[in-house]
Short mmCIF file of C-alpha atoms and ligand atoms in Angstrom, two decimals:
data_model
loop_
_atom_site.label_atom_id
_atom_site.label_comp_id
_atom_site.label_asym_id
_atom_site.label_seq_id
_atom_site.Cartn_x
_atom_site.Cartn_y
_atom_site.Cartn_z
CA MET A 1 231.09 142.44 176.83
CA GLN A 2 230.14 145.71 174.90
CA PHE A 3 226.62 145.65 173.63
CA SER A 4 225.01 147.83 170.79
CA PHE A 5 222.65 148.07 168.11
CA ASP A 6 223.37 148.16 164.39
CA SER A 7 220.82 149.78 162.15
CA LEU A 8 222.66 148.91 158.67
CA PRO A 9 220.88 146.54 156.48
CA ALA A 10 221.76 142.66 157.32
CA THR A 11 223.89 142.48 154.30
CA GLN A 12 226.07 145.43 154.78
CA ILE A 13 226.99 144.32 158.45
CA GLU A 14 230.67 144.01 159.01
CA THR A 15 231.32 141.50 161.76
CA GLN A 16 233.03 138.36 162.35
CA VAL A 17 229.60 136.22 162.26
CA LEU A 18 226.14 137.33 161.59
CA VAL A 19 223.80 135.17 163.49
CA SER A 20 220.31 134.59 162.81
CA TYR A 21 217.70 131.46 162.90
CA VAL A 22 215.74 129.36 160.56
CA PHE A 23 212.40 127.59 161.38
CA GLU A 24 211.54 123.81 160.44
CA LYS A 25 209.06 124.39 157.78
CA ASP A 26 208.78 123.76 153.80
CA ASN A 27 209.66 127.51 152.78
CA ARG A 28 212.22 128.02 155.49
CA ILE A 29 214.13 130.58 153.59
CA GLU A 30 211.73 133.64 153.81
CA GLY A 31 211.68 136.82 155.28
CA ALA A 32 214.96 138.24 156.53
CA LEU A 33 216.57 135.05 155.23
CA ALA A 34 215.31 135.62 151.73
CA ALA A 35 217.04 138.93 151.48
CA LEU A 36 220.22 137.30 152.83
CA ASP A 37 219.77 134.45 150.22
CA GLN A 38 219.02 136.86 147.34
CA ALA A 39 222.30 138.59 148.05
CA MET A 40 224.01 135.18 148.58
CA GLY A 41 222.67 134.00 144.84
CA GLY A 42 220.49 131.56 146.31
CA ARG A 43 222.93 129.32 148.29
CA LEU A 44 220.50 129.16 151.59
CA LYS A 45 217.62 127.84 149.34
CA ARG A 46 219.99 125.36 147.80
CA MET A 47 221.40 124.43 151.34
CA ALA A 48 217.70 123.88 152.34
CA GLU A 49 216.93 121.80 149.42
CA SER A 50 219.69 119.56 149.76
CA GLY A 51 218.87 119.07 153.62
CA GLU A 52 222.04 120.74 155.14
CA LEU A 53 219.90 123.54 156.56
CA THR A 54 216.81 121.89 158.17
CA GLY A 55 215.71 124.22 160.88
CA LYS A 56 215.77 121.45 163.51
CA LEU A 57 215.91 122.77 166.97
CA LEU A 58 219.36 124.11 167.71
CA GLU A 59 221.00 122.72 164.79
CA THR A 60 223.69 124.99 163.55
CA THR A 61 224.84 125.96 160.31
CA LEU A 62 227.99 127.81 159.53
CA VAL A 63 228.68 129.53 156.26
CA HIS A 64 232.27 130.98 155.93
CA ASN A 65 232.72 134.14 153.63
CA PRO A 66 229.00 134.22 152.61
CA PRO A 67 229.10 135.87 149.17
CA GLY A 68 227.16 139.04 148.85
CA LEU A 69 227.10 139.74 152.60
CA SER A 70 229.83 141.91 154.67
CA ALA A 71 230.02 139.54 157.32
CA GLU A 72 233.00 136.92 157.59
CA ARG A 73 230.50 134.34 158.48
CA LEU A 74 227.12 133.56 158.75
CA LEU A 75 225.55 131.48 161.50
CA LEU A 76 221.85 130.01 161.42
CA VAL A 77 220.61 128.29 164.37
CA GLY A 78 217.59 125.97 163.97
CA ALA A 79 214.39 127.39 165.80
CA GLY A 80 212.26 124.17 165.37
CA LYS A 81 208.65 124.39 164.49
CA PRO A 82 207.51 127.69 164.42
CA GLU A 83 204.31 127.11 166.22
CA LYS A 84 206.13 125.97 169.14
CA PHE A 85 208.70 128.95 169.03
CA ASP A 86 208.52 131.24 171.99
CA GLY A 87 210.67 133.62 174.21
CA ILE A 88 212.29 130.72 175.90
CA PHE A 89 213.45 129.30 172.62
CA LEU A 90 214.39 132.59 171.35
CA ARG A 91 216.79 133.18 174.46
CA ARG A 92 218.31 129.76 174.02
CA VAL A 93 218.97 130.32 170.26
CA ALA A 94 220.79 133.42 171.20
CA GLY A 95 222.41 131.66 174.00
CA LEU A 96 223.76 128.86 172.03
CA ALA A 97 224.99 131.01 169.20
CA LEU A 98 227.19 132.86 171.70
CA ARG A 99 228.73 130.08 173.36
CA SER A 100 229.24 128.20 170.18
CA MET A 101 231.15 131.18 168.55
CA ARG A 102 232.94 132.10 171.62
CA SER A 103 234.38 128.75 171.83
CA LYS A 104 235.76 129.27 168.27
CA SER A 105 237.58 132.18 169.54
CA ILE A 106 235.20 134.69 167.74
CA THR A 107 235.14 137.85 169.60
CA ARG A 108 232.40 139.92 167.64
CA MET A 109 229.00 138.84 166.58
CA THR A 110 225.80 140.55 165.59
CA PHE A 111 222.52 139.06 165.80
CA LEU A 112 219.70 139.74 163.38
CA LEU A 113 216.27 139.61 164.69
CA ARG A 114 213.78 137.84 162.57
CA GLU A 115 210.28 139.37 161.22
CA GLY A 116 208.35 138.13 164.11
CA GLU A 117 210.53 139.50 167.08
CA ARG A 118 211.27 143.02 165.69
CA ASN A 119 209.88 144.64 169.03
CA ALA A 120 210.96 145.44 172.24
CA ALA A 121 210.04 142.05 173.73
CA GLY A 122 212.01 140.52 171.08
CA ALA A 123 215.00 142.58 171.63
CA GLN A 124 214.90 142.10 175.31
CA ALA A 125 214.58 138.20 174.96
CA VAL A 126 217.62 138.16 172.52
CA SER A 127 219.52 140.63 174.88
CA GLU A 128 218.86 138.41 177.94
CA GLY A 129 219.75 135.19 176.20
CA LEU A 130 223.22 136.51 174.79
CA LEU A 131 224.35 137.84 178.29
CA LEU A 132 223.18 135.05 180.41
CA SER A 133 224.86 132.63 178.02
CA SER A 134 228.13 134.59 178.53
CA PHE A 135 228.08 133.54 182.45
CA ASP A 136 230.74 130.69 183.47
CA SER A 137 231.08 129.24 186.77
CA ASP A 138 234.91 128.93 186.77
CA PHE A 139 235.55 132.02 189.26
CA TYR A 140 238.51 130.43 190.96
CA LYS A 141 240.51 128.69 188.12
CA THR A 142 243.96 130.19 188.32
CA GLU A 143 244.87 129.29 184.87
CA LYS A 144 243.45 131.34 181.71
CA LYS A 145 240.66 129.71 179.78
CA ASN A 146 241.50 128.84 176.11
CA SER A 147 238.68 130.49 174.62
CA LYS A 148 238.53 134.14 174.45
CA ALA A 149 235.50 136.34 175.72
CA MET A 150 233.12 137.66 173.41
CA GLU A 151 234.01 141.30 173.33
CA ARG A 152 231.35 142.93 171.20
CA VAL A 153 227.68 141.84 170.63
CA ALA A 154 225.21 143.92 168.33
CA LEU A 155 221.65 143.49 167.80
CA ALA A 156 220.09 144.12 164.19
CA GLY A 157 216.94 143.89 162.34
CA ALA A 158 214.77 147.06 163.36
CA GLU A 159 212.76 147.23 160.01
CA GLY A 160 209.08 147.47 160.84
CA ALA A 161 209.65 148.07 164.46
CA ALA A 162 208.40 151.16 166.35
CA PRO A 163 211.06 153.69 166.64
CA GLY A 164 213.24 152.98 169.87
CA ALA A 165 211.49 149.76 170.65
CA ILE A 166 214.41 147.53 170.05
CA GLU A 167 216.98 149.90 171.94
CA LYS A 168 214.55 150.09 174.70
CA GLY A 169 214.04 146.22 174.89
CA MET A 170 217.90 145.73 174.62
CA GLU A 171 218.48 148.04 177.46
CA ARG A 172 215.85 146.42 179.52
CA GLY A 173 217.30 143.12 178.79
CA ARG A 174 220.88 144.22 179.48
CA ILE A 175 219.72 145.25 182.84
CA ILE A 176 217.73 142.21 183.66
CA ALA A 177 220.13 139.52 182.36
CA GLU A 178 223.04 141.69 184.35
CA ALA A 179 221.11 141.21 187.80
CA GLN A 180 220.39 137.56 187.06
CA ASN A 181 224.09 137.11 186.42
CA PHE A 182 224.73 138.89 189.76
CA SER A 183 222.60 136.61 191.46
CA ARG A 184 224.27 133.73 189.97
CA THR A 185 227.70 135.25 191.09
CA LEU A 186 226.63 135.16 194.69
CA VAL A 187 225.04 131.50 194.26
CA ASN A 188 228.28 130.33 192.73
CA GLU A 189 230.44 131.47 195.56
CA PRO A 190 231.52 128.32 198.23
CA SER A 191 230.17 128.65 201.47
CA ASN A 192 233.38 128.96 203.28
CA ILE A 193 233.70 132.59 201.28
CA LEU A 194 230.07 133.46 201.25
CA THR A 195 228.84 133.16 205.03
CA PRO A 196 225.73 134.82 205.98
CA ARG A 197 227.83 137.96 207.15
CA VAL A 198 229.58 138.35 203.84
CA LEU A 199 226.35 137.80 201.96
CA ALA A 200 224.89 140.76 203.93
CA GLU A 201 228.09 142.78 203.10
CA ARG A 202 227.58 142.09 199.40
CA ALA A 203 223.79 142.75 199.36
CA GLU A 204 224.60 146.16 201.42
CA ALA A 205 227.51 147.30 199.00
CA MET A 206 224.87 146.58 196.14
CA ALA A 207 222.13 148.36 197.61
CA ARG A 208 224.28 151.47 198.33
CA GLU A 209 225.61 151.52 194.86
CA CYS A 210 222.09 151.23 193.43
CA GLY A 211 220.62 153.87 195.58
CA LEU A 212 218.29 151.38 197.34
CA GLY A 213 217.52 151.37 201.07
CA VAL A 214 219.27 148.88 203.19
CA ASP A 215 219.15 147.40 206.77
CA ILE A 216 220.96 144.50 207.88
CA LEU A 217 219.65 143.02 211.00
CA ASP A 218 222.52 141.23 213.17
CA GLU A 219 222.42 138.38 215.51
CA ARG A 220 221.31 140.88 218.31
CA ARG A 221 218.46 142.61 216.40
CA ILE A 222 217.03 139.33 215.42
CA ALA A 223 216.81 137.92 219.05
CA GLU A 224 215.28 141.38 220.24
CA LEU A 225 212.65 140.90 217.30
CA LYS A 226 212.21 137.41 218.72
CA MET A 227 212.81 135.57 215.43
CA GLY A 228 213.13 132.17 217.19
CA ALA A 229 212.53 130.13 214.13
CA LEU A 230 215.65 131.87 212.11
CA LEU A 231 217.65 131.57 215.27
CA SER A 232 216.89 127.99 215.93
CA VAL A 233 218.64 127.02 212.49
CA ALA A 234 221.41 129.45 213.08
CA GLN A 235 222.35 128.15 216.60
CA GLY A 236 224.28 125.27 215.32
CA SER A 237 226.83 127.52 213.49
CA ILE A 238 229.79 129.72 214.85
CA GLU A 239 228.57 131.90 211.98
CA PRO A 240 226.09 134.36 213.21
CA PRO A 241 222.90 134.78 210.98
CA ARG A 242 221.74 138.40 209.30
CA MET A 243 218.26 139.29 208.10
CA ILE A 244 218.97 141.33 205.15
CA VAL A 245 216.26 144.04 204.09
CA ILE A 246 216.57 146.02 200.81
CA THR A 247 213.74 148.71 200.09
CA TYR A 248 212.92 150.32 196.83
CA THR A 249 210.45 153.06 197.08
CA PRO A 250 209.21 154.63 193.90
CA ALA A 251 209.40 158.38 193.32
CA GLN A 252 205.49 158.84 193.78
CA ALA A 253 204.62 156.58 196.53
CA LYS A 254 200.64 156.58 196.74
CA ALA A 255 199.06 155.81 200.22
CA GLY A 256 197.05 152.40 200.14
CA ALA A 257 199.42 151.32 197.12
CA PRO A 258 200.33 147.90 197.44
CA VAL A 259 203.72 146.87 198.82
CA LEU A 260 205.49 144.02 197.14
CA GLY A 261 207.57 141.63 199.60
CA LEU A 262 209.95 139.40 198.27
CA VAL A 263 211.38 136.78 200.57
CA GLY A 264 214.35 134.51 199.83
CA LYS A 265 215.52 131.59 201.57
CA ALA A 266 219.39 132.13 201.98
CA VAL A 267 220.95 129.25 203.72
CA THR A 268 224.56 129.79 202.86
CA PHE A 269 225.26 126.07 203.64
CA ASP A 270 222.85 123.29 204.36
CA THR A 271 224.40 120.23 206.03
CA GLY A 272 221.06 119.20 207.41
CA GLY A 273 222.10 120.07 210.91
CA ILE A 274 221.67 117.13 213.65
CA SER A 275 219.29 115.29 210.81
CA ILE A 276 222.73 115.53 208.67
CA LYS A 277 222.54 114.97 204.97
CA PRO A 278 224.32 112.00 203.37
CA SER A 279 227.88 113.13 202.12
CA GLU A 280 227.10 112.60 198.47
CA GLY A 281 226.23 115.72 196.59
CA MET A 282 226.56 117.87 200.02
CA ASP A 283 228.84 120.10 198.10
CA LYS A 284 225.85 121.47 196.24
CA MET A 285 224.25 122.62 199.48
CA LYS A 286 225.97 126.12 198.96
CA TYR A 287 223.17 126.84 196.65
CA ASP A 288 220.79 126.78 199.18
CA MET A 289 220.79 130.35 199.39
CA ALA A 290 219.72 130.77 195.66
CA GLY A 291 216.24 132.25 196.64
CA GLY A 292 217.78 134.93 198.57
CA ALA A 293 220.34 135.66 195.81
CA ALA A 294 217.55 135.89 193.33
CA MET A 295 215.67 138.74 195.39
CA LEU A 296 219.08 140.58 195.59
CA GLY A 297 219.27 140.39 191.88
CA VAL A 298 215.59 141.57 191.64
CA MET A 299 216.37 144.53 193.50
CA ARG A 300 219.39 145.49 191.43
CA ALA A 301 217.36 145.36 188.49
CA LEU A 302 214.58 147.21 189.71
CA SER A 303 216.61 150.14 191.21
CA MET A 304 217.32 150.89 187.32
CA LEU A 305 213.91 149.94 185.58
CA LYS A 306 211.86 151.99 188.27
CA PRO A 307 208.69 150.46 188.91
CA ALA A 308 205.74 152.04 190.26
CA VAL A 309 205.45 149.94 193.18
CA LYS A 310 207.18 149.74 196.54
CA VAL A 311 209.19 146.50 196.90
CA ILE A 312 210.87 145.09 200.01
CA ALA A 313 213.48 142.27 199.81
CA VAL A 314 213.51 140.33 203.21
CA VAL A 315 216.57 137.74 202.96
CA PRO A 316 217.11 135.46 206.06
CA ALA A 317 220.57 134.47 205.85
CA THR A 318 222.13 131.73 207.96
CA GLU A 319 224.14 128.32 207.90
CA ASN A 320 222.55 124.98 209.05
CA MET A 321 225.04 123.06 210.60
CA PRO A 322 225.47 120.31 213.41
CA GLY A 323 227.35 122.16 215.98
CA GLY A 324 227.24 121.58 219.82
CA LYS A 325 224.86 124.07 220.28
CA ALA A 326 222.52 122.73 217.36
CA GLN A 327 218.93 122.45 217.84
CA LYS A 328 218.05 118.67 217.97
CA PRO A 329 215.08 116.86 216.60
CA GLY A 330 211.92 117.22 218.89
CA ASP A 331 212.99 120.75 220.02
CA VAL A 332 210.40 123.42 220.35
CA GLN A 333 210.90 126.84 219.14
CA PHE A 334 208.68 130.03 218.99
CA ALA A 335 208.52 131.84 215.85
CA MET A 336 208.52 135.91 215.66
CA SER A 337 204.76 135.39 214.94
CA GLY A 338 204.27 133.60 218.31
CA LYS A 339 203.58 130.25 216.95
CA SER A 340 205.32 127.28 218.51
CA ILE A 341 207.16 124.95 216.03
CA GLU A 342 208.14 121.43 217.05
CA VAL A 343 211.04 120.68 214.86
CA LEU A 344 211.13 116.99 214.02
CA ASN A 345 213.82 117.17 211.36
CA THR A 346 216.57 119.96 211.45
CA ASP A 347 216.82 119.57 207.70
CA ALA A 348 213.54 120.94 206.87
CA GLU A 349 215.20 124.53 207.92
CA GLY A 350 214.20 126.56 205.04
CA ARG A 351 210.55 126.82 206.10
CA LEU A 352 211.88 127.79 209.70
CA VAL A 353 213.86 130.93 208.27
CA LEU A 354 211.05 131.53 205.72
CA ALA A 355 208.59 131.76 208.60
CA ASP A 356 210.29 134.69 210.33
CA GLY A 357 211.15 136.18 206.93
CA VAL A 358 207.58 136.43 205.96
CA THR A 359 206.26 137.60 209.50
CA TYR A 360 208.94 140.59 209.18
CA ALA A 361 207.92 141.13 205.64
CA LYS A 362 204.29 141.67 206.90
CA LYS A 363 205.36 143.97 209.77
CA LEU A 364 207.16 146.02 207.44
CA GLY A 365 203.98 146.67 205.40
CA CYS A 366 204.06 144.39 202.77
CA THR A 367 200.54 143.65 201.08
CA HIS A 368 201.57 140.90 198.75
CA LEU A 369 204.42 138.31 199.43
CA VAL A 370 206.22 136.23 197.07
CA ASP A 371 208.82 133.68 198.56
CA ALA A 372 211.65 131.79 196.48
CA ALA A 373 213.53 129.11 198.13
CA THR A 374 215.31 126.09 197.51
CA LEU A 375 212.95 124.35 199.81
CA THR A 376 212.54 120.41 198.98
CA GLY A 377 214.22 117.63 197.08
CA ALA A 378 210.28 116.51 196.37
CA ILE A 379 209.75 119.52 193.96
CA THR A 380 212.44 117.68 191.84
CA VAL A 381 210.80 114.51 192.02
CA ALA A 382 207.42 116.03 190.72
CA LEU A 383 208.90 118.43 188.09
CA SER A 384 212.66 117.57 187.72
CA ASN A 385 214.73 120.50 186.57
CA VAL A 386 212.15 121.60 183.91
CA SER A 387 209.77 123.90 185.97
CA ALA A 388 209.89 125.42 189.42
CA GLY A 389 206.48 124.78 191.60
CA ALA A 390 204.44 127.70 192.64
CA PHE A 391 202.16 127.42 195.34
CA THR A 392 199.60 129.89 196.84
CA ASN A 393 196.95 131.11 199.28
CA ASN A 394 195.19 133.51 196.37
CA GLN A 395 194.53 132.39 192.97
CA GLU A 396 194.43 135.66 191.44
CA PHE A 397 197.86 136.68 192.75
CA GLU A 398 199.26 133.22 191.59
CA ASP A 399 197.67 133.94 187.95
CA ARG A 400 199.38 137.26 187.96
CA VAL A 401 202.93 135.59 188.73
CA LEU A 402 202.21 132.66 186.26
CA ALA A 403 201.53 135.41 183.49
CA SER A 404 204.85 137.33 184.54
CA ALA A 405 206.80 133.89 184.18
CA ARG A 406 205.43 133.38 180.61
CA ARG A 407 206.51 136.56 179.37
CA ALA A 408 209.87 136.20 181.14
CA GLY A 409 210.48 132.83 179.77
CA GLU A 410 210.75 131.03 182.91
CA LYS A 411 208.90 128.01 183.36
CA LEU A 412 206.61 127.88 186.56
CA TRP A 413 203.91 124.97 187.37
CA PRO A 414 201.21 125.61 189.69
CA MET A 415 201.03 122.96 192.43
CA PRO A 416 198.28 122.02 195.07
CA LEU A 417 197.95 123.44 198.54
CA ASP A 418 194.66 121.80 199.59
CA ASP A 419 193.55 122.44 203.23
CA GLU A 420 194.50 118.45 204.14
CA TYR A 421 198.02 119.70 204.01
CA ARG A 422 197.39 121.92 206.94
CA GLU A 423 196.27 118.61 208.94
CA MET A 424 199.61 117.02 208.13
CA ILE A 425 201.70 119.62 210.24
CA LYS A 426 199.72 119.56 213.38
CA SER A 427 202.06 118.89 216.45
CA THR A 428 201.16 116.83 219.47
CA ILE A 429 203.19 119.20 221.70
CA ALA A 430 203.25 122.40 219.67
CA ASP A 431 200.96 124.47 217.31
CA ILE A 432 202.54 122.96 214.16
CA GLN A 433 205.53 120.58 213.14
CA ASN A 434 208.14 120.99 210.43
CA ILE A 435 207.79 117.75 208.81
CA THR A 436 205.34 115.02 208.41
CA SER A 437 205.23 111.28 209.43
CA GLY A 438 203.85 110.09 206.22
CA ARG A 439 205.46 109.87 202.97
CA GLY A 440 204.69 111.80 199.61
CA GLY A 441 203.61 115.30 198.83
CA GLY A 442 206.64 116.87 200.34
CA ALA A 443 206.68 120.03 198.31
CA SER A 444 203.12 120.97 199.40
CA ILE A 445 203.93 120.10 202.97
CA GLY A 446 206.65 122.48 202.97
CA ALA A 447 204.45 125.25 201.52
CA ALA A 448 201.56 124.44 203.83
CA PHE A 449 204.13 125.18 206.78
CA ILE A 450 204.98 128.41 205.28
CA ARG A 451 201.36 129.45 204.54
CA GLU A 452 200.85 129.41 208.53
CA PHE A 453 202.66 132.65 208.76
CA THR A 454 200.90 134.38 205.94
CA ASP A 455 197.63 135.03 207.69
CA ASP A 456 195.65 135.58 204.35
CA THR A 457 198.24 138.06 202.77
CA PRO A 458 198.05 137.43 199.11
CA TRP A 459 201.08 134.87 198.80
CA VAL A 460 203.03 132.89 196.30
CA HIS A 461 205.73 130.31 197.23
CA LEU A 462 208.49 129.33 194.37
CA ASP A 463 210.20 126.12 195.03
CA ILE A 464 213.00 126.51 193.17
CA ALA A 465 215.33 123.46 194.25
CA GLY A 466 215.00 122.13 190.79
CA THR A 467 215.67 125.10 188.87
CA ALA A 468 218.32 127.11 190.62
CA TRP A 469 220.93 124.87 189.64
CA LEU A 470 221.87 123.03 186.31
CA ASP A 471 224.03 119.72 187.09
CA ASP A 472 225.06 119.81 183.28
CA GLN A 473 225.93 122.42 180.96
CA LYS A 474 223.49 123.06 178.24
CA PRO A 475 224.42 124.46 174.77
CA TRP A 476 223.07 127.97 176.02
CA ALA A 477 224.17 127.66 179.60
CA ALA A 478 227.00 126.98 181.87
CA LYS A 479 226.91 124.23 184.46
CA GLY A 480 226.01 125.75 187.99
CA PRO A 481 223.62 128.64 189.15
CA THR A 482 220.93 129.43 186.90
CA GLY A 483 219.57 132.84 188.45
CA PHE A 484 216.00 131.39 188.22
CA ALA A 485 212.89 133.61 189.41
CA VAL A 486 214.81 136.69 188.84
CA ARG A 487 213.31 137.81 185.45
CA THR A 488 209.79 136.50 186.61
CA LEU A 489 209.75 138.80 189.95
CA VAL A 490 211.14 141.72 187.89
CA ASP A 491 208.39 141.37 185.46
CA LEU A 492 205.70 141.06 188.33
CA ALA A 493 207.04 144.26 190.00
CA MET A 494 206.90 146.16 186.67
CA ASN A 495 203.59 145.13 186.32
CA MET A 496 202.16 146.06 189.90
CA GLY A 497 202.32 149.50 189.79
N1 BES B 501 217.67 122.71 200.93
C1 BES B 501 216.91 121.35 201.03
C2 BES B 501 216.26 121.15 199.74
C3 BES B 501 217.00 120.96 198.42
C4 BES B 501 217.20 119.40 198.36
C5 BES B 501 217.43 121.97 197.57
C6 BES B 501 217.79 119.26 197.13
C7 BES B 501 218.13 121.27 196.76
C8 BES B 501 218.26 120.10 196.29
C9 BES B 501 216.09 121.52 202.29
O1 BES B 501 216.55 122.36 203.45
C10 BES B 501 215.78 120.18 202.65
O2 BES B 501 216.76 119.60 203.09
N2 BES B 501 214.76 119.52 202.49
C11 BES B 501 214.24 118.22 202.92
C12 BES B 501 212.95 118.16 203.71
C13 BES B 501 212.58 117.17 204.35
C14 BES B 501 213.83 116.79 205.54
C15 BES B 501 211.21 117.19 204.98
C16 BES B 501 214.21 117.27 201.64
O3 BES B 501 213.77 117.88 200.91
O4 BES B 501 214.63 116.33 201.78
ZN1 ZN B 502 217.49 121.22 204.80
ZN1 ZN B 503 217.73 123.80 202.93
#
């Protein structure tokens, strides 16, 4: 998809479809739309009066051969109530426009920014919305799709913006959305193709291409470093584990400056191990590496956006299988930190691999940690697929992550991590156990387990089990991997330097 900026006045833009959006309010045809309406001899106002053009959220109105405009069509997408409109809706409006036009075999479109969004952030959001919506999950279909791909997309509407701001926002949005789609591509791969070794190869290739530092720890080095928690999960599979480490170093690295560690769970398939999962829906467990894939996407974007802070991604990659050598409930394992863990349920494996991931990230010098993991079904019980849960040992740091999420248009919800949860993971035989006997609070208990390995290093845990995968397609997004957390963490790194 070619991506460009068009500085012509909206009425003079030649394209297959000119797209903009309309709010649900009395004088809907205002600002940029008033200018179009004037060229169109008042047609939009008449459509608004007759009730054909309401501005209701995600309603689409397509006008063919709009009089007075050079565009072949005008598409207006409902943006809903103006007071509720934000970057999330702006991305959805742009994404819906692209997907609905693409399904009609339209290959060229121009998106006209409205008055309120004529700035770098608005251009970034629209670019992200457009590029993210063009992703599809049908990698391995051997027959060509009916609908054509969108070939050329342009942004327009820079009147009143600071010079260069729109272009800058567009470029930033393109880099971030392409990184997010890179992450989605990895998540979409089935587990027979994307084993831990293949994930490591793909990560290494990306890092080399992007000029990032890369170190892939194989099973021998993982054992030398005594990463017993990661190894305990891997031992049930014939596929060996990998610890993927990717480093971005800023040009002027200051001594004593913060180092951001991004730890991502990459279980390339989670059968549950000996505590095996029910067969229904197990196929989805190929997305149990979405946290790791998100971190790889973030690093790809950062290599181009060049933040002032050093960032290290640590991605423990393994399968969780019930092989003859698999660990069994009740087994005791020793994590890299030295802590002993009673593994009461082999399906609570994400916290095990993250334990060693967090320990290793600290060993590499990280002063701040964020982990992203498809950790618990319980987070979906609490939040459905609407928001990801955020847990922390440091409120100030979590507030920064939450602010990044708001700017990035990703929904995070702060979840509790009281000291009482620590009591629940005390083991009889070892230091800690990986599940509790009681019911309830599963997402917080999972987070409490990881906290044991942070030793008060400021840390935020993102449980993305509910948000990393879309079970049903949306008008603005394909079914399948979402790439959740990439945008938030890119924003965090850009604002940490
Ligand atoms: N990968 C799963 C969590 C998960 C569930 C992700 C559904 C996406 C969708 C994780 O490893 C797991 O199995 N967690 C268990 C923990 C339990 C055994 C304490 C769970 O949530 O049931
Ligand atoms: Zn599991
Ligand atoms: Zn898992």
